[in-house]
Coordinates of C-alpha atoms (C1' of nucleotides) in Angstrom, one line a residue:
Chain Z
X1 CA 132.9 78.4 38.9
X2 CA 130.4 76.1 37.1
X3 CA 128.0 77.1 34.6
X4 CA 125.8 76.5 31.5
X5 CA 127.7 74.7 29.1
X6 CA 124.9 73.5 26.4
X7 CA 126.7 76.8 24.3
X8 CA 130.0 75.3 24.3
X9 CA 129.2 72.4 23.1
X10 CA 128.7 72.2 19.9
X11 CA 132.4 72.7 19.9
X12 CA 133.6 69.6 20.8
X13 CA 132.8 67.4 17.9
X14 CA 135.7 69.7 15.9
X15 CA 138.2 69.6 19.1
X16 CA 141.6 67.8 18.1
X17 CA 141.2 65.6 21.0
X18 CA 137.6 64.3 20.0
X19 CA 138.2 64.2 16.1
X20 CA 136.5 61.3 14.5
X21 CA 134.6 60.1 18.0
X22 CA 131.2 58.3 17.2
X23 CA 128.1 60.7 18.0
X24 CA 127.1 58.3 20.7
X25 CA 130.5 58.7 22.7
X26 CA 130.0 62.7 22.5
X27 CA 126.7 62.3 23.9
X28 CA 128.3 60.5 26.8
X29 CA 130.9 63.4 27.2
X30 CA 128.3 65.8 27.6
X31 CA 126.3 64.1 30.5
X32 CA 129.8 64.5 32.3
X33 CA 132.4 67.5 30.9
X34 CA 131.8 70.4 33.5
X35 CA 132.1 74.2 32.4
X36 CA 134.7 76.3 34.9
X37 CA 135.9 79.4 34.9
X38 CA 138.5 81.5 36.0
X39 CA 138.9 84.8 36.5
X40 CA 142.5 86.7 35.5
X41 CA 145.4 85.5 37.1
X42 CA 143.5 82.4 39.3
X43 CA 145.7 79.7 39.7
X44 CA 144.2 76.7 38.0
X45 CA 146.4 74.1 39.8
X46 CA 149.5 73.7 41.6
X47 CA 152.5 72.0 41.1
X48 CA 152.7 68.9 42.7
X49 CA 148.9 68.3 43.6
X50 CA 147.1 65.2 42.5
X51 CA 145.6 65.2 39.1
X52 CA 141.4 64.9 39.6
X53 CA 141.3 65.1 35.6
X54 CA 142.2 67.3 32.6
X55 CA 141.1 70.7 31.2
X56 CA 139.9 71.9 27.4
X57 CA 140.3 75.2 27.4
X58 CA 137.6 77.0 25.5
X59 CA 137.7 80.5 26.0
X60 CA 140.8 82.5 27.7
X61 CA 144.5 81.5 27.7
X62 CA 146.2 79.9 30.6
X63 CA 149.7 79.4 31.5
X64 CA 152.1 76.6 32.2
X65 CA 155.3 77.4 34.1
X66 CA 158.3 76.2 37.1
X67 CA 159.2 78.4 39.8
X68 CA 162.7 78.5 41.2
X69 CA 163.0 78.9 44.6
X70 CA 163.7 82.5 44.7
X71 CA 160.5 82.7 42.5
X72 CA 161.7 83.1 39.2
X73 CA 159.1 81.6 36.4
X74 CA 159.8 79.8 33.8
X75 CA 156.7 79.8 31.6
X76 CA 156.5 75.9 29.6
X77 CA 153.6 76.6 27.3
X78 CA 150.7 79.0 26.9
X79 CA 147.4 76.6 26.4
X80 CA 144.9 79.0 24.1
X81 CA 141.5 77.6 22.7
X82 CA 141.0 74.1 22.1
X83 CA 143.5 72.8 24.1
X84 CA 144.5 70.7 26.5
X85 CA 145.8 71.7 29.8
X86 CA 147.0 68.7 32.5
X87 CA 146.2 65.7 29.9
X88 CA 149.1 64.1 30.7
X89 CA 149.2 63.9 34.8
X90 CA 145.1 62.7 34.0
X91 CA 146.5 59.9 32.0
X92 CA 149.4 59.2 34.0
X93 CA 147.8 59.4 37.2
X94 CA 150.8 61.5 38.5
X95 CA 150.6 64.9 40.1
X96 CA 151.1 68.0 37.9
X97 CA 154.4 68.1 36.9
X98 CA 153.6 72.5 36.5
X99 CA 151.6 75.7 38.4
X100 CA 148.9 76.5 35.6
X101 CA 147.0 80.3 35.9
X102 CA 144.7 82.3 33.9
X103 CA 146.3 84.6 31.9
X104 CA 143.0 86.1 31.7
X105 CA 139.2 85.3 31.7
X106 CA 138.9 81.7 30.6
X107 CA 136.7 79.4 30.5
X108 CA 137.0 75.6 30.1
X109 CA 135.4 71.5 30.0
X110 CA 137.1 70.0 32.9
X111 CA 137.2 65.8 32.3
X112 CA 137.3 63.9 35.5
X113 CA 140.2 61.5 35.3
X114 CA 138.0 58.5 35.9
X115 CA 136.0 59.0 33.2
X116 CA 138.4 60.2 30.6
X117 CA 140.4 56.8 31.7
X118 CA 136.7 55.2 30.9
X119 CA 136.6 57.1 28.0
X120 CA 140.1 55.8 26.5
X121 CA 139.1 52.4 27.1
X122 CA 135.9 52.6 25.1
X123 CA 137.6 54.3 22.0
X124 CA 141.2 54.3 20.5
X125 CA 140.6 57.1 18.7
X126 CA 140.9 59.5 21.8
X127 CA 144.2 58.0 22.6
X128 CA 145.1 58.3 19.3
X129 CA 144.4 61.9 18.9
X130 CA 146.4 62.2 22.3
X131 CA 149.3 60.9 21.3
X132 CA 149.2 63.1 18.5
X133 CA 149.3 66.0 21.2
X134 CA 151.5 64.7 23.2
X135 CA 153.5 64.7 20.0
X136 CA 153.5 67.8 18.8
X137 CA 154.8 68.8 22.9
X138 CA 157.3 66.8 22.9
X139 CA 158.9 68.2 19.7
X140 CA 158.4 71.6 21.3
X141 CA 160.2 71.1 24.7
X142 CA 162.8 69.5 22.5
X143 CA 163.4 72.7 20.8
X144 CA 163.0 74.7 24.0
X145 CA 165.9 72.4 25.9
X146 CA 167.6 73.2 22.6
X147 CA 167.5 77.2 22.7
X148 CA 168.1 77.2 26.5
X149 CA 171.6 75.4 26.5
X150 CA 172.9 76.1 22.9
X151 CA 171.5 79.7 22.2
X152 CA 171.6 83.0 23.8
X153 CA 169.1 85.4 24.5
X154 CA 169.0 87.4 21.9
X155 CA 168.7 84.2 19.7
X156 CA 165.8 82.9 21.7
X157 CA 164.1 86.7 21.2
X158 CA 164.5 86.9 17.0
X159 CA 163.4 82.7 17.3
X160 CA 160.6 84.1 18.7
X161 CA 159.9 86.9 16.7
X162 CA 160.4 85.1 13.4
X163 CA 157.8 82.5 14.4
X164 CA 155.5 84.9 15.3
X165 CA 155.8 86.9 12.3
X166 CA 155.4 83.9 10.3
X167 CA 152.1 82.8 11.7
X168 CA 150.7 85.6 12.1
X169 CA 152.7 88.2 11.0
X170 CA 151.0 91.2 8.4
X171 CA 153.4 93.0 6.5
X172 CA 156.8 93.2 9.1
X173 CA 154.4 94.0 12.2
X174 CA 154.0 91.4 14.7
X175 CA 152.1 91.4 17.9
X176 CA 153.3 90.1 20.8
X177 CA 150.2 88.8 22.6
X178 CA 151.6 88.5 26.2
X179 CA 153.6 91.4 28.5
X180 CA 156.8 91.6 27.8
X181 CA 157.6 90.4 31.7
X182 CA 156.0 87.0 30.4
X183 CA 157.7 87.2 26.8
X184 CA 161.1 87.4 29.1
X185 CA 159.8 84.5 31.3
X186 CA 158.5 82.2 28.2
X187 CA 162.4 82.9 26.8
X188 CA 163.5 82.2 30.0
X189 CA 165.0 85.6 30.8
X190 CA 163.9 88.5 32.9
X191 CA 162.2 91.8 32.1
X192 CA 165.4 93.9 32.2
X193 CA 167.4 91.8 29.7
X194 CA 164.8 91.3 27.6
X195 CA 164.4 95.1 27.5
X196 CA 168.3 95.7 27.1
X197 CA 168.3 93.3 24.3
X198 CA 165.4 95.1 22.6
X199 CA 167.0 98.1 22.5
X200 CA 170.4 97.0 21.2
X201 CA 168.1 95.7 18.3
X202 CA 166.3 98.5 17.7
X203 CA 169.9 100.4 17.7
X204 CA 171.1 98.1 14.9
X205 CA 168.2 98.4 12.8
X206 CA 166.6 95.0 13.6
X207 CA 163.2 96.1 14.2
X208 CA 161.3 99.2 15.9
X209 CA 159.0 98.5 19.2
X210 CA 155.7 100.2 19.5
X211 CA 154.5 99.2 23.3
X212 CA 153.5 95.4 21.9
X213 CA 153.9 96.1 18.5
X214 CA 156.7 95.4 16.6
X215 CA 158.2 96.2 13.1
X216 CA 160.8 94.0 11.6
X217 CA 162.7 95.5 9.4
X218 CA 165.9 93.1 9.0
X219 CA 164.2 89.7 8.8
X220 CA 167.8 88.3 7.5
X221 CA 169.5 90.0 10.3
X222 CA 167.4 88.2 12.6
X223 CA 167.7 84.9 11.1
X224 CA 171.4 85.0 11.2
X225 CA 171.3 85.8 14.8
X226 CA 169.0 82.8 15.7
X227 CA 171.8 80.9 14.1
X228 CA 174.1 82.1 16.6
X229 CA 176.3 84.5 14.3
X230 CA 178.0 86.8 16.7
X231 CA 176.8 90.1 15.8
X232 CA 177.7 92.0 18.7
X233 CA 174.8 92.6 20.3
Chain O
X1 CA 174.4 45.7 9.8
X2 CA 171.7 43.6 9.9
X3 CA 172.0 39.8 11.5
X4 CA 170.2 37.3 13.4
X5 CA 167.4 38.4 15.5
X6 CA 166.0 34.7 17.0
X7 CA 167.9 35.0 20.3
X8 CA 166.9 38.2 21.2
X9 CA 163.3 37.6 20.1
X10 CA 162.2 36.2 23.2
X11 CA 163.2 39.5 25.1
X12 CA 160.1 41.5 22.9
X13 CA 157.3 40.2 25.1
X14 CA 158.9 41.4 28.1
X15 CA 159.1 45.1 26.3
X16 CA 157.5 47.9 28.0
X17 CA 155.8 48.8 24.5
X18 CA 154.2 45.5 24.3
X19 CA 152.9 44.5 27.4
X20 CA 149.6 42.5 27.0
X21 CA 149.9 42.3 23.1
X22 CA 148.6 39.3 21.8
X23 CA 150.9 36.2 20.8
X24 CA 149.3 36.1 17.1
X25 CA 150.8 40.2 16.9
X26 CA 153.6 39.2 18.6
X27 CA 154.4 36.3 16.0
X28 CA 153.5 39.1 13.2
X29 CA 155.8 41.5 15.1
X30 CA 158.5 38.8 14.7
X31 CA 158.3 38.7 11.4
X32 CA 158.9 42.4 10.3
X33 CA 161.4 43.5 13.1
X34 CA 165.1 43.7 11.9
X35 CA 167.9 44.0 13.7
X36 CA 170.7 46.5 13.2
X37 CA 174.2 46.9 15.1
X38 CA 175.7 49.9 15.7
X39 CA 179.6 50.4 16.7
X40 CA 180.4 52.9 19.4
X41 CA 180.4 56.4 18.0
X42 CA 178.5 55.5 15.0
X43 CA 175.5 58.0 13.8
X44 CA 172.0 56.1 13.6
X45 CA 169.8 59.0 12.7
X46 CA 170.5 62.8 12.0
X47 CA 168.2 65.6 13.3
X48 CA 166.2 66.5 9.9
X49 CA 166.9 63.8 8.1
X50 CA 163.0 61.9 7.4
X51 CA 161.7 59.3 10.1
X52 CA 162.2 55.9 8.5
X53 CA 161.0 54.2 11.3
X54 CA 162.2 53.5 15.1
X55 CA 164.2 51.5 17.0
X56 CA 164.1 49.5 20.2
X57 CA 167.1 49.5 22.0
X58 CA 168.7 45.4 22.8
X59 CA 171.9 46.2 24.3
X60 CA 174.1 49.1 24.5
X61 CA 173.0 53.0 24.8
X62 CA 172.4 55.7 22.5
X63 CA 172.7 59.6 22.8
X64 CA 170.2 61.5 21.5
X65 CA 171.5 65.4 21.3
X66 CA 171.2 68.6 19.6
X67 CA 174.1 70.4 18.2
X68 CA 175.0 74.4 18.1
X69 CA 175.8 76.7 15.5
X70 CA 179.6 76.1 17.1
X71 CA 179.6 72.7 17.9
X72 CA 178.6 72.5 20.9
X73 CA 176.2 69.4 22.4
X74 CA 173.1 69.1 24.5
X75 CA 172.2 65.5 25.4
X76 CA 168.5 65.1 25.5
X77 CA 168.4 62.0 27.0
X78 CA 170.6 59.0 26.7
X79 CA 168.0 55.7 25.4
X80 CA 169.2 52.2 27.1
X81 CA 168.1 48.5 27.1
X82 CA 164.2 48.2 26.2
X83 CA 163.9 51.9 25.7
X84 CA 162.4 53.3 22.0
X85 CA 164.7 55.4 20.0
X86 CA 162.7 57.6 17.5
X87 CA 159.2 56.8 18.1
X88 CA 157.6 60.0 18.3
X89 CA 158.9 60.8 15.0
X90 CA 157.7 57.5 13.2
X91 CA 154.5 57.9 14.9
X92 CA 154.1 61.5 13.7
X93 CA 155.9 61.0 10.3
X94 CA 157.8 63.8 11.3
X95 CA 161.6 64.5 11.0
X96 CA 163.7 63.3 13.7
X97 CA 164.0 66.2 15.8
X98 CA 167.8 65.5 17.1
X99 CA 170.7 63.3 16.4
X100 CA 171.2 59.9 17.7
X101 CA 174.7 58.1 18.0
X102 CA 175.4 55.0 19.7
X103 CA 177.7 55.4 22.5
X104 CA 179.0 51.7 22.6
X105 CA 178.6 48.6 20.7
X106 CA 174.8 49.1 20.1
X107 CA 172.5 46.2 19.2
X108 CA 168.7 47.7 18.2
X109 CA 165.2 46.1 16.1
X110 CA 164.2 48.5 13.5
X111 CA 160.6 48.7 13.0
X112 CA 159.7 50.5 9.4
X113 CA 157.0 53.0 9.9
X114 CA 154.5 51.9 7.7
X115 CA 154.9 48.5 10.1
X116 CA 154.1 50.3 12.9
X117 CA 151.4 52.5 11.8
X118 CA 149.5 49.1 10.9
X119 CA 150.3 47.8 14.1
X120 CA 148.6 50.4 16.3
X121 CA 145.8 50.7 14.1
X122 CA 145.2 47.2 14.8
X123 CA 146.4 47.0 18.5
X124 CA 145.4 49.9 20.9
X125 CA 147.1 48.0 24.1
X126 CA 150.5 49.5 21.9
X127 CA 149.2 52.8 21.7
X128 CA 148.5 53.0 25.2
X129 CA 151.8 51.9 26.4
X130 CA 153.8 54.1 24.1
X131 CA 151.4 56.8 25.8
X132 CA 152.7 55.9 28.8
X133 CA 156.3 56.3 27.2
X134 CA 155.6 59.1 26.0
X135 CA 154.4 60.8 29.4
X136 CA 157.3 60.1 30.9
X137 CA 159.5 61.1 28.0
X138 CA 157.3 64.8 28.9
X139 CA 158.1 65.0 32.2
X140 CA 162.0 64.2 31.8
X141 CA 161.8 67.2 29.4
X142 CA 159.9 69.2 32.2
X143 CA 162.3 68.7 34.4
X144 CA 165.1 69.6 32.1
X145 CA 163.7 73.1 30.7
X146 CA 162.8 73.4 34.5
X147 CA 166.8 72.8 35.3
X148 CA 168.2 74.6 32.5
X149 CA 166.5 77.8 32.7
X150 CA 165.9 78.1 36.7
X151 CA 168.9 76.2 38.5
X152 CA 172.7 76.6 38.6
X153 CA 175.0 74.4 37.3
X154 CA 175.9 72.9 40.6
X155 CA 171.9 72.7 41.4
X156 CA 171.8 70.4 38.5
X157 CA 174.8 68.4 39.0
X158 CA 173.7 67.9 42.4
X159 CA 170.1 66.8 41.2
X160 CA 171.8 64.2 39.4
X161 CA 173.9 63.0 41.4
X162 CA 171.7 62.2 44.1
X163 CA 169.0 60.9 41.2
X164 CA 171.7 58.7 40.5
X165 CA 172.3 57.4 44.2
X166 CA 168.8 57.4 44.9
X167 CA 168.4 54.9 41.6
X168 CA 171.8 52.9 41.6
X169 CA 173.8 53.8 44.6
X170 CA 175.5 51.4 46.8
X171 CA 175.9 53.1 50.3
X172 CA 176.9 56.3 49.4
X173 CA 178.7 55.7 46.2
X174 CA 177.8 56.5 42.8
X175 CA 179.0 55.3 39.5
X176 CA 179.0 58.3 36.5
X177 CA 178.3 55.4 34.0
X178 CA 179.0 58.0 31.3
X179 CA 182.3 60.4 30.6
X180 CA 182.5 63.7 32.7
X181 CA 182.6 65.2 29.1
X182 CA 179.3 64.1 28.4
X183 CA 178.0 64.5 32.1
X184 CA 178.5 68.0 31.1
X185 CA 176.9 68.3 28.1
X186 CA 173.9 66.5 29.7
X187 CA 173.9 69.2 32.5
X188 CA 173.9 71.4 29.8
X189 CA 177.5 73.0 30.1
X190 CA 180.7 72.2 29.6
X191 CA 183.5 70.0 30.9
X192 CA 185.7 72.4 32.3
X193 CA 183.2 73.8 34.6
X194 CA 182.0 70.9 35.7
X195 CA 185.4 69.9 36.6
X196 CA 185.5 73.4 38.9
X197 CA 182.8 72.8 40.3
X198 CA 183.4 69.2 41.6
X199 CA 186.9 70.2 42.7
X200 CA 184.7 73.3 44.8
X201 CA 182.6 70.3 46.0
X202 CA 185.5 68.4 47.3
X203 CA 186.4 71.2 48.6
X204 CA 183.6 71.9 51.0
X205 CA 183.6 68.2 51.7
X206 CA 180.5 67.6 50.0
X207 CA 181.9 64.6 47.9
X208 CA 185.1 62.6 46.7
X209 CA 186.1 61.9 43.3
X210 CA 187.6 59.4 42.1
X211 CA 187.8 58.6 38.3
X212 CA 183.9 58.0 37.5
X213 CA 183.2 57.0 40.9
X214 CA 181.7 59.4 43.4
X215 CA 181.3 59.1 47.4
X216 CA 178.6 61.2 48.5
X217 CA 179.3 62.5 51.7
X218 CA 177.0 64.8 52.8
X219 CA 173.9 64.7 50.6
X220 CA 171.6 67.0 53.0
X221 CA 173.7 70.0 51.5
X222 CA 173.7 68.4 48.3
X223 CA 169.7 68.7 48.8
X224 CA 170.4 72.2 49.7
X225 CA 171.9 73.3 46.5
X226 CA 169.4 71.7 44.2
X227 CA 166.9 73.5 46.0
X228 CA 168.5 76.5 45.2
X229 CA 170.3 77.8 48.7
X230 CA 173.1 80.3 48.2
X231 CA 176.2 77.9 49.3
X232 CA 178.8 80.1 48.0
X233 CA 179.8 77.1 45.6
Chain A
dT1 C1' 205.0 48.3 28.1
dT2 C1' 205.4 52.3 25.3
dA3 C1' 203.4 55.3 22.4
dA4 C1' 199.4 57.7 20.8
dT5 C1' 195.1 59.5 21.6
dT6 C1' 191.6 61.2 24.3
dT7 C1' 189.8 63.1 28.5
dT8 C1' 190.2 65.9 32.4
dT9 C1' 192.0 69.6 35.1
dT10 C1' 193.8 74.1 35.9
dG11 C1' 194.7 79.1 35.1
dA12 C1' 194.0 83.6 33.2
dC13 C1' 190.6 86.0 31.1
dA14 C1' 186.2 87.7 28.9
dT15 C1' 181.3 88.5 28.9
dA16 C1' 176.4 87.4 29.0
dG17 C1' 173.2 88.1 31.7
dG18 C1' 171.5 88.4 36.5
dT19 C1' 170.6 91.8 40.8
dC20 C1' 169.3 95.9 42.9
dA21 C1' 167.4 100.4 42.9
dA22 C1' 164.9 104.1 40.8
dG23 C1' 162.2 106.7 37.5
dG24 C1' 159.0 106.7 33.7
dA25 C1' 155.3 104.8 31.2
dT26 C1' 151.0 102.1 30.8
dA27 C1' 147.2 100.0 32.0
dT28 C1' 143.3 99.3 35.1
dC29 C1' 139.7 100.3 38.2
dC30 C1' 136.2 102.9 40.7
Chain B
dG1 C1' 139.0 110.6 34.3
dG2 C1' 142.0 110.7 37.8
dA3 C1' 144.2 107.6 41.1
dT4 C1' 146.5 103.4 41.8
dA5 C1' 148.7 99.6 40.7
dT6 C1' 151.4 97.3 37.4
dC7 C1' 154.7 97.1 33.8
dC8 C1' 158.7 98.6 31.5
dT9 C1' 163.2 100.8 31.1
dT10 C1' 167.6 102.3 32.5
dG11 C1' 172.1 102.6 35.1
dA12 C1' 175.7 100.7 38.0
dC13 C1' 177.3 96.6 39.5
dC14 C1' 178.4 91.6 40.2
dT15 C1' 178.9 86.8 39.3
dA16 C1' 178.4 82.5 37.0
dT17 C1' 180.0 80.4 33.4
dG18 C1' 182.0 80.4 28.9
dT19 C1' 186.7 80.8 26.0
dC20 C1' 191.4 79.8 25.1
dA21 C1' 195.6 77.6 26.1
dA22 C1' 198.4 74.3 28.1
dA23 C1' 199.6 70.7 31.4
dA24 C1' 198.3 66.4 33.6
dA25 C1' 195.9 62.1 33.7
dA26 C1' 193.8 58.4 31.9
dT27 C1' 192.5 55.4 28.3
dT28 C1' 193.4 52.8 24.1
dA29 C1' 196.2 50.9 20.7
dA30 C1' 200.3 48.8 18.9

DNA sequence: TTAATTTTTTGACATAGGTCAAGGATATCC
DNA sequence: GGATATCCTTGACCTATGTCAAAAAATTAA
C-alpha cells in the first residue's frame, strides 16, 4: 500500500487544510504523512472501527456512505482530490461514524491521529482551516436532511442536475461522473426509480440521456420541480 | 429585548465553548455579550437571511428547521441550555442555513460576529471547543440522513425513544419533552402517522401511551425495529 | 368553569416509490 | 475482440406513508 511520496508533495503547501502553515511545520508533515493506495472498490474503513488518523485524498475519488440492514447504501459525500476523508473521527477520537471505499484507483497522505492532534496543538491555523471544512459539511448534510424529508425524488434528481450543470456544466450537457446505481444511492433512491424517473423526464421534454451524458433542455422546468411544483411526473 | 445579563454571567465559564479560556477573555467576553429574550413561538433568525452573529442558549429551547415548498417542517435539531445557536454561520459569514424559533420563553447572549471573529483569532482553546461542537453537530446529522433515507418511520421512532430512555429515563418510562406534532416533524413525518404507528405499538404491546409519557415495555423488539427486522408494524 | 383554540386521533383514500424478476445494454478483462 | 461480469431498464406488483376531512381530546384563555 505504501509508496514514494516525495512527488506528492509539493502539493501540500496549496491543500485547504494546510493553507498559510509555516514552511517549518510542512517539513514536519513530511517526515510523517504516509502515501497509500487503493485499488477500485477497496474498502478504506469500516463503520464503527477506531480512528488511527485521517486521509488527504490526492489522486482517485472515494466514497462515504450508511448501509441499512438489508444493504441498501446511502452514499454521504464523495471525497475527490484535496480532501479530507475521516478528519473528524481523527479529531474526535471517535470511531468512524461511515464505510469509506475507492470509487476507483486513489491514492492518498494518511495522518496518524497522534500527530495530527500534535499538529493542532502547535498551530491554530490547521484547526482553523478545519473548522472551515467542517463548515462547509455541515451546511451540506443540512441541505441533504432537507431534500430527504421535504422533497421527492424527482426533486432531489433536477437538484442535482442543476448543480452539476452549474459547476460544470458546457452548453446544456452535463456529465454525470458516477454510475447511475450510485447517482440513485447519493439521492438516496435505487437504480430502478431513478431510471423510471429519468424517463418520465425525458418524456416531458426535460432533458435527453446519452449513457452518462445528459442534455438539459428545460432548465426552468427543472427548477420548478426542485421547488416541489407538482408537475405530474 | 435586551436586559440584564449580570446574573447569568457567572454561568459563561462553565460553557462548553469556553472551557479553559482565560479570565482576562472571559472579563472581555463580559463586556460585549448581550442578552436577548425570546417569547415562545417567536422567530430569531430566518434561513437566508445574513449571519449577524450567534447565540448561546441560557434557558429555554430553540427549533432549528427547514420548511417545504407546502409548508411542511423538518426539525434539524432542537438547541437547549449552554448549546450555540448559529455558530457555523457566524463563523463562516455565511447565511443561516435554516430557521430558528424559540419554542418557550427563550433567554440567549448574542455574540456579534465581528466579536467573535476577534476572539478566536486571539484564543485558539475557543476554536478547539467549538471544533468539538461542531463534530458532534456532524455526527447528529449522520445519523439523521442515515435515518431518513435508510430506516422506517417506526425504525426511527423507535431509535428515539429508546435514545431517550437510554438518556433520561426513569425505569422504563420516558418523557416526550416536546409535542407529538413536533416529534413528527423531528422523525421527519407527520403527526398523523406517528399517531398510527404508536397506536400499532400499543397494539403489539411494545409500549403504553399516555399523554407525553411513554412506558416502554419491551425494548428488545423495540431494538429489533430500529435495526430494521420486518415486524409487520 | 366554560369557552376557545390547538393538538391528537381516526378513517377512507391516493400515490410515490420500493420489491422482485427478467431482458437488454455496457463496460471490463484476458 | 470476444467472453464475462456489471450496470441499466422495464413491467407487474405491493406497501409505507402522505392527503383530506372530521371527531375527540387536551390545553389555554377568559
Amino acid at each position: 500500500m505504501s509508496e514514494k511520496k516525495s512527488d506528492h508533495l509539493s502539493q501540500l503547501r496549496n491543500m485547504p487544510l494546510f493553507l498559510k502553515l509555516p514552511d517549518a511545520a510542512l517539513g514536519m508533515l513530511e517526515g510523517i504523512l504516509v502515501v497509500r493506495s487503493f485499488h477500485k472498490g477497496e474498502n478504506i474503513f469500516t463503520e464503527g472501527s477506531a480512528s488511527a488518523g485521517f486521509y488527504i485524498v490526492i489522486k482517485g475519488r472515494v466514497k462515504v456512505f450508511k448501509l441499512s440492514a438489508e444493504g441498501k447504501e446511502q452514499i454521504l459525500h464523495i471525497v475527490g482530490s484535496r480532501e479530507l476523508l475521516g478528519a473528524v473521527s481523527a479529531f474526535a477520537g471517535s470511531p468512524y461514524p461511515a464505510h469509506a471505499d475507492a470509487m476507483e484507483k486513489t491514492t492518498a497522505f494518511f495522518l496518524p491521529r497522534k500527530d495530527f492532534l500534535a499538529l493542532i496543538q502547535k498551530e491554530p491555523t490547521v484547526v482553523m482551516n478545519m473548522m472551515a471544512n467542517l463548515s462547509m459539511r455541515l451546511q451540506h448534510f443540512t441541505r441533504m436532511i432537507e431534500d430527504l424529508s421535504l422533497k421527492e425524488v424527482p426533486g432531489r434528481l433536477a437538484a442535482y442536475l442543476l448543480y452539476l450543470h452549474e459547476r460544470t456544466g458546457r452548453g446544456d450537457i452535463v456529465e454525470i461522473d458516477i454510475s447511475k446505481g450510485q447517482l440513485a444511492s447519493l439521492l438516496g433512491t435505487i437504480p430502478e426509480t431513478l431510471s423510471r424517473i429519468l424517463r418520465k423526464m425525458s418524456e416531458k421534454g426535460l432533458l435527453k440521456v446519452s449513457g452518462r451524458r445528459i442534455r438539459l433542455l428545460n432548465r426552468k422546468a427543472l427548477q420548478y420541480i426542485v421547488n416541489g411544483e407538482k408537475t405530474g411526473l
